């Protein structure tokens, strides 16, 4: 979605009522973030919104990107926020072969998650330990995508099909509309 370099359009301050609504949306969409909401979006700090191409808005605090939103879709965390709070977002893992496609901005396909190096929620590792979320994720869930052998997320996107369906079909587009390391949103200067 952000393959090309971006320049921020109009920047404006949000009213406190709009900022409260965004805090509520964040807590509802990402319940694990609720205890940390005051450190992510403090009540007394001023939240900025920047208009980006394709009717996308970027929410930032003191020049630090937090979330982006395409039209009226769900708030999607910026990768820098995912790196700051890595265990608080639902996550999936792709195998090594998919890494170059992730960093190229391609839609992520189901085989990258169902192969030997990929991980979906509620799967057991070889040593019996469970990986990721304890339950299946539904279509439309925003997830952080990790790469096999890496410790941090390399992309954030929205599930096109639920994880149960990914396991059953084992083909087709699994995640679309991604924000990945090195894309235009990652490199964009907020100064």
Tab-separated table of C-alpha atoms in Angstrom:
chain	number	residue	atom	x	y	z
A	1	UNK	CA	0.000	0.000	0.000
A	2	UNK	CA	2.887	2.390	0.714
A	3	UNK	CA	5.463	1.151	-1.813
A	4	UNK	CA	6.405	4.645	-3.011
A	5	UNK	CA	7.840	7.491	-0.977
A	6	UNK	CA	5.194	9.576	0.754
A	7	UNK	CA	4.973	13.209	1.629
A	8	UNK	CA	2.642	14.265	4.379
A	9	UNK	CA	-0.162	16.495	3.256
A	10	UNK	CA	-2.161	18.733	5.521
A	11	UNK	CA	-1.299	18.384	9.214
A	12	UNK	CA	-3.826	19.346	11.843
A	13	UNK	CA	-4.347	19.027	15.574
A	14	UNK	CA	-7.224	16.852	16.752
A	15	UNK	CA	-9.875	18.152	19.097
A	16	UNK	CA	-9.911	16.519	22.516
A	17	UNK	CA	-13.279	14.840	21.793
A	18	UNK	CA	-11.906	13.227	18.622
A	19	UNK	CA	-8.783	12.198	20.514
A	20	UNK	CA	-10.954	10.516	23.179
A	21	UNK	CA	-12.819	8.622	20.448
A	22	UNK	CA	-9.526	7.419	18.971
A	23	UNK	CA	-8.329	6.269	22.404
A	24	UNK	CA	-11.573	4.318	22.773
A	25	UNK	CA	-11.221	2.770	19.298
A	26	UNK	CA	-7.659	1.706	20.084
A	27	UNK	CA	-8.690	0.093	23.372
A	28	UNK	CA	-11.625	-1.702	21.686
A	29	UNK	CA	-9.656	-2.901	18.669
A	30	UNK	CA	-6.512	-3.891	20.595
A	31	UNK	CA	-7.595	-4.927	24.122
A	32	UNK	CA	-4.033	-5.872	25.099
A	33	UNK	CA	-3.038	-2.205	24.601
A	34	UNK	CA	-5.662	-0.916	27.069
A	35	UNK	CA	-3.312	-0.941	30.106
A	36	UNK	CA	-0.728	1.004	28.067
A	37	UNK	CA	-3.085	3.481	26.412
A	38	UNK	CA	-1.979	6.377	28.657
A	39	UNK	CA	1.640	5.946	27.605
A	40	UNK	CA	0.764	5.557	23.903
A	41	UNK	CA	-1.774	8.389	23.642
A	42	UNK	CA	-1.584	10.506	26.826
A	43	UNK	CA	-4.711	12.521	27.615
A	44	UNK	CA	-2.856	15.805	27.973
A	45	UNK	CA	-0.736	15.483	24.818
A	46	UNK	CA	-1.853	16.811	21.443
A	47	UNK	CA	-2.465	14.178	18.757
A	48	UNK	CA	-1.839	15.207	15.135
A	49	UNK	CA	-3.459	13.827	12.005
A	50	UNK	CA	-1.726	13.982	8.635
A	51	UNK	CA	-3.434	13.417	5.329
A	52	UNK	CA	-1.681	10.932	3.062
A	53	UNK	CA	-2.469	9.894	-0.530
A	54	UNK	CA	-5.373	7.516	-1.253
A	55	UNK	CA	-7.563	8.888	1.555
A	56	UNK	CA	-5.288	7.617	4.283
A	57	UNK	CA	-4.742	9.380	7.603
A	58	UNK	CA	-1.698	9.042	9.825
A	59	UNK	CA	-2.044	9.736	13.550
A	60	UNK	CA	1.130	10.914	15.263
A	61	UNK	CA	2.160	12.184	18.682
A	62	UNK	CA	5.118	14.577	18.989
A	63	UNK	CA	6.413	13.555	15.559
A	64	UNK	CA	6.159	9.835	16.349
A	65	UNK	CA	3.786	7.839	14.107
A	66	UNK	CA	1.253	5.710	15.980
A	67	UNK	CA	-1.585	4.512	13.740
A	68	UNK	CA	-2.793	4.899	10.185
A	69	UNK	CA	-6.284	4.506	8.809
A	70	UNK	CA	-7.587	4.126	5.269
A	71	UNK	CA	-10.917	5.943	4.989
A	72	UNK	CA	-13.134	4.479	7.761
A	73	UNK	CA	-11.325	1.142	8.087
A	74	UNK	CA	-9.786	-0.069	11.324
A	75	UNK	CA	-6.873	1.773	12.901
A	76	UNK	CA	-3.684	-0.059	11.914
A	77	UNK	CA	-0.580	0.356	14.087
A	78	UNK	CA	2.594	1.769	12.590
A	79	UNK	CA	5.481	-0.704	12.655
A	80	UNK	CA	7.416	1.521	15.055
A	81	UNK	CA	4.574	1.143	17.572
A	82	UNK	CA	4.506	-2.626	16.995
A	83	UNK	CA	8.263	-2.726	17.691
A	84	UNK	CA	7.747	-0.747	20.915
A	85	UNK	CA	4.989	-3.147	22.131
A	86	UNK	CA	5.719	-6.418	20.290
A	87	UNK	CA	3.722	-8.862	22.399
A	88	UNK	CA	0.517	-6.833	22.489
A	89	UNK	CA	-0.570	-7.335	18.874
A	90	UNK	CA	-1.887	-10.504	17.225
A	91	UNK	CA	0.937	-12.007	15.171
A	92	UNK	CA	1.642	-14.544	12.478
A	93	UNK	CA	4.936	-15.775	11.041
A	94	UNK	CA	5.946	-16.344	7.416
A	95	UNK	CA	8.665	-18.696	6.271
A	96	UNK	CA	12.056	-17.554	4.959
A	97	UNK	CA	10.984	-17.816	1.323
A	98	UNK	CA	8.307	-15.162	1.769
A	99	UNK	CA	10.577	-12.509	3.306
A	100	UNK	CA	11.602	-10.917	0.015
A	101	UNK	CA	7.949	-10.680	-1.043
A	102	UNK	CA	6.964	-9.122	2.293
A	103	UNK	CA	9.703	-6.492	1.940
A	104	UNK	CA	8.577	-5.885	-1.635
A	105	UNK	CA	5.045	-5.050	-0.503
A	106	UNK	CA	3.280	-8.017	-2.096
A	107	UNK	CA	0.063	-9.457	-0.722
A	108	UNK	CA	1.008	-12.314	1.591
A	109	UNK	CA	-0.116	-15.731	0.402
A	110	UNK	CA	-1.337	-18.622	2.559
A	111	UNK	CA	1.537	-21.030	1.676
A	112	UNK	CA	3.976	-18.696	3.462
A	113	UNK	CA	2.075	-19.310	6.704
A	114	UNK	CA	1.238	-22.995	6.295
A	115	UNK	CA	4.710	-24.219	5.282
A	116	UNK	CA	7.298	-25.549	7.744
A	117	UNK	CA	8.698	-22.133	8.766
A	118	UNK	CA	5.357	-20.329	8.995
A	119	UNK	CA	3.224	-20.148	12.122
A	120	UNK	CA	-0.473	-19.553	12.625
A	121	UNK	CA	-2.219	-19.126	16.001
A	122	UNK	CA	-2.943	-22.134	18.190
A	123	UNK	CA	-0.268	-24.226	16.479
A	124	UNK	CA	1.999	-26.331	18.600
A	125	UNK	CA	5.749	-26.222	18.184
A	126	UNK	CA	7.750	-29.422	18.058
A	127	UNK	CA	8.497	-29.143	21.793
A	128	UNK	CA	4.781	-28.859	22.621
A	129	UNK	CA	4.794	-25.120	23.340
A	130	UNK	CA	1.976	-23.097	21.801
A	131	UNK	CA	2.829	-20.194	19.489
A	132	UNK	CA	1.037	-16.872	19.105
A	133	UNK	CA	-2.595	-16.297	19.974
A	134	UNK	CA	-4.485	-19.074	21.685
A	135	UNK	CA	-7.490	-18.803	19.374
A	136	UNK	CA	-8.194	-18.494	15.692
A	137	UNK	CA	-8.390	-15.020	14.139
A	138	UNK	CA	-11.260	-13.834	11.988
A	139	UNK	CA	-11.202	-12.162	8.588
A	140	UNK	CA	-10.459	-8.427	8.952
A	141	UNK	CA	-8.195	-8.795	12.006
A	142	UNK	CA	-5.124	-6.567	11.923
A	143	UNK	CA	-1.987	-8.665	12.527
A	144	UNK	CA	1.747	-8.138	12.863
A	145	UNK	CA	3.775	-10.373	10.553
A	146	UNK	CA	7.102	-11.771	11.719
A	147	UNK	CA	9.635	-13.527	9.523
A	148	UNK	CA	11.133	-16.915	10.320
A	149	UNK	CA	14.388	-16.441	12.226
A	150	UNK	CA	13.703	-12.764	13.054
A	151	UNK	CA	12.656	-11.292	16.389
A	152	UNK	CA	10.702	-8.229	15.268
A	153	UNK	CA	7.724	-7.738	13.003
A	154	UNK	CA	8.470	-6.918	9.377
A	155	UNK	CA	4.928	-6.010	8.315
A	156	UNK	CA	1.449	-5.165	9.536
A	157	UNK	CA	-1.669	-5.988	7.556
A	158	UNK	CA	-5.281	-7.120	7.554
A	159	UNK	CA	-6.354	-10.740	7.218
A	160	UNK	CA	-8.276	-11.376	4.002
A	161	UNK	CA	-9.409	-14.769	5.304
A	162	UNK	CA	-9.540	-16.185	8.810
A	163	UNK	CA	-6.651	-18.300	10.107
A	164	UNK	CA	-8.844	-21.402	10.179
A	165	UNK	CA	-9.595	-20.901	6.492
A	166	UNK	CA	-5.874	-20.351	5.754
A	167	UNK	CA	-5.102	-23.715	7.368
A	168	UNK	CA	-7.847	-25.465	5.391
A	169	UNK	CA	-7.319	-23.914	1.932
A	170	UNK	CA	-3.533	-23.488	2.078
A	171	UNK	CA	-3.636	-21.204	-0.963
A	172	UNK	CA	-4.742	-17.732	-1.926
A	173	UNK	CA	-4.151	-14.267	-0.499
A	174	UNK	CA	-3.997	-14.310	3.310
A	175	UNK	CA	-3.006	-10.715	4.191
A	176	UNK	CA	-3.422	-7.598	2.089
A	177	UNK	CA	-2.919	-3.849	2.478
A	178	UNK	CA	0.367	-4.178	4.299
A	179	UNK	CA	2.754	-1.645	5.795
A	180	UNK	CA	6.265	-3.130	5.759
A	181	UNK	CA	9.820	-2.264	6.764
A	182	UNK	CA	11.351	0.208	4.335
A	183	UNK	CA	8.124	1.298	2.636
A	184	UNK	CA	7.097	4.911	2.107
A	185	UNK	CA	5.297	5.154	5.447
A	186	UNK	CA	8.336	3.741	7.296
A	187	UNK	CA	10.725	6.226	5.627
A	188	UNK	CA	8.413	9.259	5.805
A	189	UNK	CA	9.754	12.195	7.784
A	190	UNK	CA	7.273	13.771	10.192
A	191	UNK	CA	9.317	16.901	10.880
